[in-house]
Amino acid sequence: MGGGLKRKSSSSSKSLAKSKKKKGPHLPNSILKVIANQKRPLNSDEEDDDAIDSDDEHGGDLYEYEEGVPEEESRKNNRYDRHDNYDYELPEDFEDENVESEDDVNSENDEEVEGDDDDDRHTRMLQSLTGMPSAAFEGDSKSKPVLFTEAYPEGEFNPTRDVLEGKNVLTEEDFLAPLKGTPGYQKTSKQIARMQKGTKHVVHAPLPKPERERLERKAVKGIVDEEFGKWVHLVKKNREAPTVYFNKEVNLGYSTVSAIASDFQPRTEFEKKMASVLNDSEVTEAHRDDGARLLELNEVSMEDHIKDRNHIAKMRSLLFRHEVKSKRIKKIKSKTYHRLKNKDLKNSSLGALMDPEMAKEEAMRQEARRVEERMTLKHKNTGKWAKRMISRGLNVKYDGTKAAIAEQLQMNASLSRKMNSMRDGSSSDESEDEEELNDGSDEDTPSRLIAKAKEKTLKALEDDEVPNSGLMSLPFMARAMKKKNEEANEEAKRALEEYEEWENAGGENSKKPVEVSGRRAFGATAKVEAPKESRKDSDNFYDNSDSDNDMAGVEDNDMKAVRDTASPARNTGTMTDTEKFDDVVGNPASTTTFDVAMFASGSWKKMTGGKNTESKKASKKTRVPISQAQDKKGSRDDGSEDSESEAERMVDGVLTSASKETFEIPSQEEIINRAFAGDDVLDEFEKDKEEVLNQEVPKPEKPVLVPGWGNWTNIQRKIGISKHELQKHEAEKKEWEQGLKKRKDARLNHVIISEKVDKKAEKLHTTTLPYPYTSREVFENSMRMPIGPEFNPSTILAELNRPEVVKKTGVIIKPVKFEEVNPNDEVDDEHPRNHQKQRTKKKTSKRQGKVKSK
Amino acid sequence: MEVALEDNNPMEKVLPPDEQEIDVELEAKEKKYLRGEGANLETLKDKKLKTQLASREKLYGKSAKAAAKIEKWLLPASAGYLETDGLEKTWRINQTDIAKEVDKLSTRNQYDIVLPDFGPYKLDFTASGRHMLAGGRKGHLALVDMMNMNLIKEIQVGETVRDVAFLHNDQFFAAAQKKYSYIYSRDGTELHCLKERGSVARLRFLKNHFLLASINKIGQLHYQDVTYGNMVASIRTGKGRTDVMEVNPYNGVVALGHSGGTVTMWKPTSQVPLVQMHCHPGPVSSVAFHPNGHLMATSGKERKVKIWDLRKFEEIQTIHGFHAKTLSFSQKGLLAAGTGSFVQVLGDSSGGGYSRYMSHSMVKGYQVEKVMFRPYEDVLGIGHSMGWSSILIPGSGEPNFDSWVANPFETSKQRREKEVHLLLDKLPPETIMLDPSKIGAMRPSRRKDKPTRGEIEAEKEVAIEAAKSVELKKKTKGRNKPSKRTKKKKELVENAKKTFPEQEHGNVAGQKRRIGEVAGAELPTSLKRFARKN
């Protein structure tokens, strides 16, 4: 703005010069002014020039800006709060160069013009100088026509607008000019010059408000930046620190009981008394010395002694009297007395404890009372009186009432308390009863059960009646029913037979019927004979590969018996050179098992003998088809089977020759199958892979011409499949190929890696990146190291797992304090104790943010 | 020849080694503990996060360094080894030679136990290697304390035993018997009869998940939670009968070997195999996993043993000339294979692949049923048709046990505490996956199907309905005219309609872009930057 002002002022001076040139007879403005004000005679031209020069010197700066009153201050309406104006104001005694301002002359006119800006005034000035209409000067700046209001020609008593507005200000030189040449002139001019030097006699025009404010803000910002710049390093350090510490040593008060006790001040009378005794210097001293002084101090006065003695005597006599009384009572033989006494006892709870019968009765009564109490809530202060008392607050006021109400509550509590004893008793009784029942029926359960079952089946057999009406009477329903009934009857009959058998067998062995139940089909006669055999057969049938299952056939009892005998027949013939038998085989346990094994296998051989071979053969035969069915390739099973049987043969080589006999030469087909087992394996794998790929990345279907769809006419047929269909297919195919290429197993022919998404495992992954991370790679890399105690040395563990803020409970976190921080220092987290200064992280960062936003 | 078994006396041969060497060694160990490299933080724009991650990385580095140092200096024992000089070959050394060289205590680990009547024997060790379970096919179950060679319990179940497995500790073990499998306690009491799974061919216990996995005779894979007792999964493999089953100790994935030469890998939460690998042209006879989970060894009936890298699913090595009925990896990565009466141990000492390390032949006629390395010992247990044997394989076992993981000298109190810890740390079955390190990472993006036309129509309908039912605000006078209201409403509906064709267009554009992305994704990382960007 300053520049702008200057320009204007210079232009004004130019125009002055111009006017001078053009209008010779016209007097310079200042002179006119002087004439008008001072009524002094006209001066020569040189003086004029001088005056103009001086004018030029200061002209630019003398421009006075009139600032509009801000809305806040104008108080036109009360929208703004009242406030003091801190803008710079001229002092009251300031003299404005003796110039009459327009304000003084025509203030009413001024009010309207107040808002006018510089340009306006400038043109007006030019106007006044040149006497030309304002339109001549208004080129770019103004479009509004200004009225020419000067009614009078300029004159001594008619000051120009310039003068009135204070455009051309009078200077000291103006005043001094007429005195030039007079004797005192030199002196005064010097004096004035000195004065001018000392004082800043010209007041600059204030800048416009927004400008000023901007400058102000700029200055303030500089200061603030500097002020906060000091904090930057500290804040940066705190933000970057992995951990902030607030565990400065702070006194949190007492930590021990003794510390609390040491600060104890006796307050009550009693405490004071105690303290006086405890802290008695004499006593403490006596304690410190030997006990003699203590005895002295312990002296009891005569009065106290007598009092004490009397008290003891009284107590003794009371005791004696009580004793005598009880003796007398014990001697009483009167029956009535005892009856009455017993009655009393009965009523009391003590009596109830003695007699269970009575206790039960008492408990019943108690229970009844409890129920009543719980139903009525009689003693819960629900009565009229109690309510009234409580509502009026009398229960607090009077002790009696309070006690009565409390008593009622107590009674309620005692009455409604749950009684456990009775319940327990009853439940135990029940269980006892049950036990009794069980005990009684234990011996004859099976027989009784059988009898019951029999009865029921008989009943069922008897009452199979066919309904005569309704749905059931329809012929086909009737037939079905009949069929069903027959079946049921048969079953029932069978069951009956069984029951009878059981009954015949008697209830001596309770296990037997259980065994039999599973093998109903065998009948009663078969089962006694060969339980083992049948078992073996079934074994061979179900489990074709386990020829050695027969171990099951060896009975436990046998084995035990053998173990007991423990014949020390050690087989040392098979020992090799590396065998160390010293402490291992010498172990008695292992030898016994060895023996057992010998014996057991021997017995088994004897038992199975020849009949096993048949079953073996059968099983061998059945094995082949089964295994083929199990395995489509037919190679695997045979191989494993074979190896198994081989191993068996080898193992049993010494013991069982039977298994060797069972070997059968496989058929030609089988042999060929086995020989070329691996031939199509690769092909099959490839097929598998294709299948899996098709499942996971489905191949797009090729568009086909469906007869009847889109080929009715000849033309349509010629065109064939539509172009866009084909295009679509191409795109899909491309995508499919991409998908295939993208797979991990794309280049591995021998591998299929499933890319199915495991939904259950999805919860182990994050769906989004956690907050500060923006790159997946960085995040996953930061997760690579485990931080648990199992994976890290204990020396580093604490550092790895330190929380962001370390703080003692109860410590007040003070706001951050300024401290010098070397910006080049790295964050040192190793020695947390070294920098325990309290700081807050958040506050500073906030402040920092504010500053930056400015 | 020089033989050294696990050395428990560290002060014996501490030579002043070159510091540089130590540094290199430490660095290698540190790298192991760092579990991969940190992310490139330069790409991050968030300064706060950057510094936080940087400090975290620093801590990780510190932790790894400390761990490496602990491993280097504080672990008491060094691994055993077998060294030969000159023309001697390690595989020519037999057990008697070794017995002369090693200490008295170690010679106790060489023995044969002959039990000809109940074999062939299956073996299983507890995680600590303290206890061994032997299950004879003919019903003999024996629980042995290997530390003092004490027979804890021996039972005769009286029927076929096909497999045995310890549960989480020596207190319980499971046996697959003729018809059902059973769980017994340490003292031989039958605790449970697991009827649901049918007649089981193989049993394995997943100790981190507390799952008892079994494959039965009709090719069904069952997972049963032994804590709750519920059947977690029962899967029909559809590949026929098999008795080749092994658990990958790294991730809990169960591998089955099939007759078609494929190996399938399973998890309980999926009914289809995670991976199917075609490993052999003939039936797979056995499978074994390296303890770090990256290597798998398979053996086929066509007399080949193959080693596979499970990260790439590629074959690393084929070893010709023998087929293994049973395979087992040791803790240090030695591979034992048993065939007939012959046991061969392969080692990867030079890093160039597995080659012969040791061999052991049993007495002729013994059929090896199962080989298994004893954890934390240089001992290989062999179950065979005539009992079981134990031989020394130097350098097979981990020399230092971590008492938090498996403690052979566990007291009963420690055991109980451990049990509680194990239960607390039990993993849910869904955590079984091929790459468990992906747990907690971003969910893999699921390919979305394009919405069909019908779906789009329906969506449009819904949107229009929603637009129609919007309650307009009651505006001030003049703006609340009915005409204006209807106009506004119409506009809303139009807008709702308009979005749909646009959306379709947007979808198409998105698809195009996706294809471009795909092209980028396909390229190797080095060429990715040249992928066309839209």
mmCIF file of C-alpha atoms in Angstrom, chain B residues 248-510:
data_model
loop_
_atom_site.group_PDB
_atom_site.id
_atom_site.type_symbol
_atom_site.label_atom_id
_atom_site.label_comp_id
_atom_site.label_asym_id
_atom_site.label_seq_id
_atom_site.Cartn_x
_atom_site.Cartn_y
_atom_site.Cartn_z
ATOM 1 C CA ASN B 248 5.140 -83.017 9.025
ATOM 2 C CA PRO B 249 6.470 -81.745 12.354
ATOM 3 C CA TYR B 250 6.777 -78.208 11.033
ATOM 4 C CA ASN B 251 3.177 -77.550 10.140
ATOM 5 C CA GLY B 252 1.164 -80.540 11.283
ATOM 6 C CA VAL B 253 0.173 -81.549 7.778
ATOM 7 C CA VAL B 254 -0.389 -85.263 7.451
ATOM 8 C CA ALA B 255 1.070 -87.016 4.438
ATOM 9 C CA LEU B 256 -0.229 -90.284 3.096
ATOM 10 C CA GLY B 257 1.494 -92.469 0.572
ATOM 11 C CA HIS B 258 -0.727 -94.278 -1.868
ATOM 12 C CA SER B 259 -0.577 -97.219 -4.148
ATOM 13 C CA GLY B 260 -0.652 -95.075 -7.257
ATOM 14 C CA GLY B 261 2.661 -93.543 -6.341
ATOM 15 C CA THR B 262 1.123 -90.351 -5.062
ATOM 16 C CA VAL B 263 1.705 -88.674 -1.763
ATOM 17 C CA THR B 264 -1.200 -86.605 -0.522
ATOM 18 C CA MET B 265 -1.092 -84.032 2.210
ATOM 19 C CA TRP B 266 -4.049 -83.309 4.408
ATOM 20 C CA LYS B 267 -5.338 -80.983 7.000
ATOM 21 C CA PRO B 268 -8.393 -81.512 9.158
ATOM 22 C CA THR B 269 -10.327 -78.525 7.870
ATOM 23 C CA SER B 270 -10.368 -79.566 4.272
ATOM 24 C CA GLN B 271 -11.955 -82.572 2.655
ATOM 25 C CA VAL B 272 -9.666 -82.426 -0.336
ATOM 26 C CA PRO B 273 -5.931 -82.912 -0.152
ATOM 27 C CA LEU B 274 -3.837 -79.780 0.112
ATOM 28 C CA VAL B 275 -1.245 -81.215 -2.179
ATOM 29 C CA GLN B 276 -1.074 -84.309 -4.300
ATOM 30 C CA MET B 277 2.349 -85.202 -5.515
ATOM 31 C CA HIS B 278 3.102 -87.908 -7.921
ATOM 32 C CA CYS B 279 6.333 -89.209 -6.486
ATOM 33 C CA HIS B 280 6.803 -92.724 -7.756
ATOM 34 C CA PRO B 281 5.524 -94.812 -10.601
ATOM 35 C CA GLY B 282 4.759 -97.635 -8.197
ATOM 36 C CA PRO B 283 3.293 -97.734 -4.737
ATOM 37 C CA VAL B 284 4.816 -95.494 -2.102
ATOM 38 C CA SER B 285 6.287 -97.617 0.639
ATOM 39 C CA SER B 286 7.213 -94.951 3.133
ATOM 40 C CA VAL B 287 7.390 -91.230 3.760
ATOM 41 C CA ALA B 288 9.441 -89.169 6.206
ATOM 42 C CA PHE B 289 9.783 -85.495 6.995
ATOM 43 C CA HIS B 290 12.808 -83.514 7.971
ATOM 44 C CA PRO B 291 12.284 -81.762 11.322
ATOM 45 C CA ASN B 292 12.501 -78.350 9.666
ATOM 46 C CA GLY B 293 9.611 -79.305 7.455
ATOM 47 C CA HIS B 294 11.241 -78.405 4.171
ATOM 48 C CA LEU B 295 12.390 -81.826 3.131
ATOM 49 C CA MET B 296 10.396 -84.935 2.498
ATOM 50 C CA ALA B 297 11.796 -88.330 1.707
ATOM 51 C CA THR B 298 9.702 -90.903 -0.081
ATOM 52 C CA SER B 299 10.460 -94.378 -1.119
ATOM 53 C CA GLY B 300 8.775 -96.374 -3.815
ATOM 54 C CA LYS B 301 8.592 -100.013 -4.517
ATOM 55 C CA GLU B 302 10.608 -99.425 -7.683
ATOM 56 C CA ARG B 303 13.758 -99.278 -5.547
ATOM 57 C CA LYS B 304 14.173 -95.554 -5.417
ATOM 58 C CA VAL B 305 14.285 -93.095 -2.561
ATOM 59 C CA LYS B 306 13.520 -89.515 -3.457
ATOM 60 C CA ILE B 307 14.107 -86.334 -1.521
ATOM 61 C CA TRP B 308 11.705 -83.494 -2.138
ATOM 62 C CA ASP B 309 11.807 -79.818 -1.378
ATOM 63 C CA LEU B 310 8.426 -78.970 0.050
ATOM 64 C CA ARG B 311 8.780 -75.262 -0.563
ATOM 65 C CA LYS B 312 8.934 -75.753 -4.279
ATOM 66 C CA PHE B 313 7.439 -79.250 -4.449
ATOM 67 C CA GLU B 314 10.333 -80.294 -6.543
ATOM 68 C CA GLU B 315 12.501 -83.303 -6.413
ATOM 69 C CA ILE B 316 15.974 -82.575 -5.140
ATOM 70 C CA GLN B 317 17.589 -85.919 -5.287
ATOM 71 C CA THR B 318 16.914 -89.481 -6.279
ATOM 72 C CA ILE B 319 18.784 -92.238 -4.568
ATOM 73 C CA HIS B 320 18.780 -95.389 -6.621
ATOM 74 C CA GLY B 321 19.272 -98.911 -5.659
ATOM 75 C CA PHE B 322 17.079 -99.665 -2.710
ATOM 76 C CA HIS B 323 13.590 -99.296 -1.529
ATOM 77 C CA ALA B 324 12.852 -98.517 2.052
ATOM 78 C CA LYS B 325 10.075 -100.114 3.985
ATOM 79 C CA THR B 326 10.548 -97.452 6.575
ATOM 80 C CA LEU B 327 12.230 -94.047 6.566
ATOM 81 C CA SER B 328 13.089 -91.691 9.352
ATOM 82 C CA PHE B 329 14.843 -88.357 9.646
ATOM 83 C CA SER B 330 16.904 -87.600 12.707
ATOM 84 C CA GLN B 331 16.917 -84.276 14.479
ATOM 85 C CA LYS B 332 20.143 -83.355 12.776
ATOM 86 C CA GLY B 333 18.853 -84.396 9.408
ATOM 87 C CA LEU B 334 20.257 -87.875 8.923
ATOM 88 C CA LEU B 335 17.965 -90.173 7.025
ATOM 89 C CA ALA B 336 17.603 -93.786 8.042
ATOM 90 C CA ALA B 337 16.066 -96.321 5.721
ATOM 91 C CA GLY B 338 15.235 -99.889 6.590
ATOM 92 C CA THR B 339 14.760 -102.666 4.065
ATOM 93 C CA GLY B 340 14.648 -106.334 4.770
ATOM 94 C CA SER B 341 17.295 -106.946 7.372
ATOM 95 C CA PHE B 342 19.395 -103.997 6.314
ATOM 96 C CA VAL B 343 19.434 -100.459 7.696
ATOM 97 C CA GLN B 344 21.109 -97.672 5.837
ATOM 98 C CA VAL B 345 21.735 -94.172 7.147
ATOM 99 C CA LEU B 346 22.189 -91.345 4.701
ATOM 100 C CA GLY B 347 23.760 -88.049 5.567
ATOM 101 C CA ASP B 348 23.973 -84.630 4.017
ATOM 102 C CA SER B 349 27.319 -83.650 5.441
ATOM 103 C CA SER B 350 28.619 -81.621 2.506
ATOM 104 C CA GLY B 351 25.330 -79.986 1.625
ATOM 105 C CA GLY B 352 25.413 -81.472 -1.840
ATOM 106 C CA GLY B 353 22.783 -84.075 -1.267
ATOM 107 C CA TYR B 354 22.251 -87.197 0.719
ATOM 108 C CA SER B 355 24.849 -89.910 0.464
ATOM 109 C CA ARG B 356 25.751 -93.036 2.357
ATOM 110 C CA TYR B 357 26.767 -92.329 5.907
ATOM 111 C CA MET B 358 26.426 -95.543 7.820
ATOM 112 C CA SER B 359 24.897 -98.915 7.373
ATOM 113 C CA HIS B 360 23.948 -101.747 9.607
ATOM 114 C CA SER B 361 22.856 -105.217 8.748
ATOM 115 C CA MET B 362 20.803 -107.268 11.109
ATOM 116 C CA VAL B 363 20.884 -110.980 11.416
ATOM 117 C CA LYS B 364 19.634 -112.627 8.278
ATOM 118 C CA GLY B 365 15.961 -113.241 8.427
ATOM 119 C CA TYR B 366 15.153 -110.276 10.600
ATOM 120 C CA GLN B 367 12.717 -108.042 8.826
ATOM 121 C CA VAL B 368 12.978 -104.385 9.727
ATOM 122 C CA GLU B 369 9.547 -103.004 10.431
ATOM 123 C CA LYS B 370 10.306 -99.566 11.692
ATOM 124 C CA VAL B 371 13.310 -97.338 12.178
ATOM 125 C CA MET B 372 13.172 -94.279 14.353
ATOM 126 C CA PHE B 373 15.855 -92.023 15.719
ATOM 127 C CA ARG B 374 15.778 -91.441 19.395
ATOM 128 C CA PRO B 375 15.503 -87.702 20.064
ATOM 129 C CA TYR B 376 18.440 -86.023 21.808
ATOM 130 C CA GLU B 377 20.564 -89.146 21.518
ATOM 131 C CA ASP B 378 22.784 -90.567 18.820
ATOM 132 C CA VAL B 379 20.708 -93.685 18.776
ATOM 133 C CA LEU B 380 18.604 -95.339 16.140
ATOM 134 C CA GLY B 381 15.844 -97.636 17.287
ATOM 135 C CA ILE B 382 14.952 -100.467 14.949
ATOM 136 C CA GLY B 383 11.820 -102.491 15.336
ATOM 137 C CA HIS B 384 11.981 -105.767 13.518
ATOM 138 C CA SER B 385 10.356 -109.109 13.300
ATOM 139 C CA MET B 386 12.380 -110.586 16.119
ATOM 140 C CA GLY B 387 12.129 -107.804 18.639
ATOM 141 C CA TRP B 388 13.857 -104.490 18.619
ATOM 142 C CA SER B 389 17.410 -103.255 18.419
ATOM 143 C CA SER B 390 19.250 -100.101 19.111
ATOM 144 C CA ILE B 391 22.382 -98.942 17.345
ATOM 145 C CA LEU B 392 24.617 -95.902 17.603
ATOM 146 C CA ILE B 393 24.601 -93.372 14.800
ATOM 147 C CA PRO B 394 27.001 -90.579 15.744
ATOM 148 C CA GLY B 395 25.763 -87.114 14.918
ATOM 149 C CA SER B 396 22.123 -87.961 14.596
ATOM 150 C CA GLY B 397 20.649 -86.398 17.689
ATOM 151 C CA GLU B 398 20.417 -82.828 18.832
ATOM 152 C CA PRO B 399 23.034 -82.503 21.560
ATOM 153 C CA ASN B 400 21.314 -79.793 23.589
ATOM 154 C CA PHE B 401 17.821 -80.208 24.759
ATOM 155 C CA ASP B 402 15.646 -77.285 25.676
ATOM 156 C CA SER B 403 13.950 -78.116 28.916
ATOM 157 C CA TRP B 404 10.996 -75.967 27.901
ATOM 158 C CA VAL B 405 10.516 -78.062 24.801
ATOM 159 C CA ALA B 406 11.458 -81.558 25.846
ATOM 160 C CA ASN B 407 13.302 -82.527 28.928
ATOM 161 C CA PRO B 408 14.593 -86.072 29.229
ATOM 162 C CA PHE B 409 15.279 -85.549 32.922
ATOM 163 C CA GLU B 410 11.822 -84.262 33.671
ATOM 164 C CA THR B 411 10.511 -84.645 37.180
ATOM 165 C CA SER B 412 6.893 -85.467 37.690
ATOM 166 C CA LYS B 413 6.188 -81.953 38.833
ATOM 167 C CA GLN B 414 7.795 -80.504 35.760
ATOM 168 C CA ARG B 415 5.877 -82.919 33.653
ATOM 169 C CA ARG B 416 2.615 -81.832 35.147
ATOM 170 C CA GLU B 417 3.441 -78.218 34.667
ATOM 171 C CA LYS B 418 4.467 -78.892 31.128
ATOM 172 C CA GLU B 419 1.220 -80.627 30.480
ATOM 173 C CA VAL B 420 -0.722 -77.585 31.584
ATOM 174 C CA HIS B 421 1.447 -75.390 29.413
ATOM 175 C CA LEU B 422 0.954 -77.647 26.465
ATOM 176 C CA LEU B 423 -2.761 -77.538 26.925
ATOM 177 C CA LEU B 424 -2.742 -73.784 27.172
ATOM 178 C CA ASP B 425 -0.646 -73.547 24.042
ATOM 179 C CA LYS B 426 -2.760 -76.010 22.149
ATOM 180 C CA LEU B 427 -3.399 -74.875 18.620
ATOM 181 C CA PRO B 428 -6.801 -75.103 17.014
ATOM 182 C CA PRO B 429 -7.023 -77.518 14.087
ATOM 183 C CA GLU B 430 -7.477 -74.776 11.509
ATOM 184 C CA THR B 431 -3.945 -73.570 12.132
ATOM 185 C CA ILE B 432 -2.698 -76.559 10.234
ATOM 186 C CA MET B 433 -1.710 -75.234 6.843
ATOM 187 C CA LEU B 434 1.115 -75.577 4.423
ATOM 188 C CA ASP B 435 2.769 -72.353 5.451
ATOM 189 C CA PRO B 436 1.960 -71.603 9.071
ATOM 190 C CA SER B 437 4.042 -68.451 8.982
ATOM 191 C CA LYS B 438 1.198 -66.920 7.008
ATOM 192 C CA ILE B 439 -0.997 -66.912 10.078
ATOM 193 C CA GLY B 440 -1.800 -63.348 11.001
ATOM 194 C CA ALA B 441 -0.918 -62.053 7.573
ATOM 195 C CA MET B 442 -3.328 -60.557 5.104
ATOM 196 C CA ARG B 443 -6.009 -62.851 3.840
ATOM 197 C CA PRO B 444 -5.195 -64.116 0.389
ATOM 198 C CA SER B 445 -7.435 -62.353 -2.075
ATOM 199 C CA ARG B 446 -10.320 -64.427 -3.143
ATOM 200 C CA ARG B 447 -11.251 -64.374 -6.756
ATOM 201 C CA LYS B 448 -14.706 -62.951 -7.059
ATOM 202 C CA ASP B 449 -17.091 -64.210 -9.627
ATOM 203 C CA LYS B 450 -18.561 -61.733 -11.977
ATOM 204 C CA PRO B 451 -22.129 -60.945 -10.982
ATOM 205 C CA THR B 452 -24.594 -62.432 -13.384
ATOM 206 C CA ARG B 453 -27.066 -60.351 -15.266
ATOM 207 C CA GLY B 454 -29.850 -61.471 -13.030
ATOM 208 C CA GLU B 455 -27.952 -60.391 -9.963
ATOM 209 C CA ILE B 456 -27.287 -57.018 -11.466
ATOM 210 C CA GLU B 457 -30.969 -56.654 -12.282
ATOM 211 C CA ALA B 458 -31.941 -57.544 -8.781
ATOM 212 C CA GLU B 459 -29.452 -55.112 -7.388
ATOM 213 C CA LYS B 460 -30.820 -52.427 -9.626
ATOM 214 C CA GLU B 461 -34.335 -53.115 -8.456
ATOM 215 C CA VAL B 462 -33.251 -52.830 -4.897
ATOM 216 C CA ALA B 463 -31.432 -49.583 -5.537
ATOM 217 C CA ILE B 464 -34.457 -48.094 -7.277
ATOM 218 C CA GLU B 465 -36.719 -49.151 -4.474
ATOM 219 C CA ALA B 466 -34.366 -47.586 -2.001
ATOM 220 C CA ALA B 467 -34.275 -44.364 -3.979
ATOM 221 C CA LYS B 468 -38.069 -44.286 -4.126
ATOM 222 C CA SER B 469 -38.471 -44.795 -0.459
ATOM 223 C CA VAL B 470 -36.111 -42.017 0.523
ATOM 224 C CA GLU B 471 -37.872 -39.592 2.804
ATOM 225 C CA LEU B 472 -37.273 -36.092 1.566
ATOM 226 C CA LYS B 473 -36.527 -33.446 4.067
ATOM 227 C CA LYS B 474 -39.189 -30.856 4.692
ATOM 228 C CA LYS B 475 -37.678 -27.728 3.335
ATOM 229 C CA THR B 476 -38.591 -24.154 3.912
ATOM 230 C CA LYS B 477 -41.522 -22.444 2.332
ATOM 231 C CA GLY B 478 -41.384 -22.289 -1.401
ATOM 232 C CA ARG B 479 -38.984 -25.125 -1.804
ATOM 233 C CA ASN B 480 -41.383 -27.637 -0.438
ATOM 234 C CA LYS B 481 -43.764 -27.529 -3.349
ATOM 235 C CA PRO B 482 -45.155 -30.888 -4.406
ATOM 236 C CA SER B 483 -43.896 -30.350 -7.929
ATOM 237 C CA LYS B 484 -40.401 -29.793 -6.658
ATOM 238 C CA ARG B 485 -40.620 -32.791 -4.429
ATOM 239 C CA THR B 486 -41.676 -35.091 -7.199
ATOM 240 C CA LYS B 487 -38.967 -33.686 -9.416
ATOM 241 C CA LYS B 488 -36.416 -34.344 -6.791
ATOM 242 C CA LYS B 489 -37.634 -37.861 -6.270
ATOM 243 C CA LYS B 490 -37.530 -38.576 -9.959
ATOM 244 C CA GLU B 491 -34.033 -37.310 -10.065
ATOM 245 C CA LEU B 492 -33.028 -39.659 -7.290
ATOM 246 C CA VAL B 493 -34.492 -42.637 -9.059
ATOM 247 C CA GLU B 494 -32.805 -41.644 -12.289
ATOM 248 C CA ASN B 495 -29.539 -41.392 -10.493
ATOM 249 C CA ALA B 496 -30.013 -44.792 -8.986
ATOM 250 C CA LYS B 497 -30.709 -46.257 -12.392
ATOM 251 C CA LYS B 498 -27.846 -44.456 -13.959
ATOM 252 C CA THR B 499 -25.255 -46.008 -11.704
ATOM 253 C CA PHE B 500 -25.811 -49.477 -13.015
ATOM 254 C CA PRO B 501 -24.701 -49.355 -16.608
ATOM 255 C CA GLU B 502 -21.859 -47.215 -15.427
ATOM 256 C CA GLN B 503 -20.959 -49.771 -12.881
ATOM 257 C CA GLU B 504 -20.908 -52.404 -15.535
ATOM 258 C CA HIS B 505 -18.533 -50.309 -17.541
ATOM 259 C CA GLY B 506 -16.453 -49.807 -14.473
ATOM 260 C CA ASN B 507 -16.333 -53.528 -13.955
ATOM 261 C CA VAL B 508 -15.129 -54.096 -17.450
ATOM 262 C CA ALA B 509 -12.410 -51.545 -16.950
ATOM 263 C CA GLY B 510 -11.495 -53.163 -13.701
#
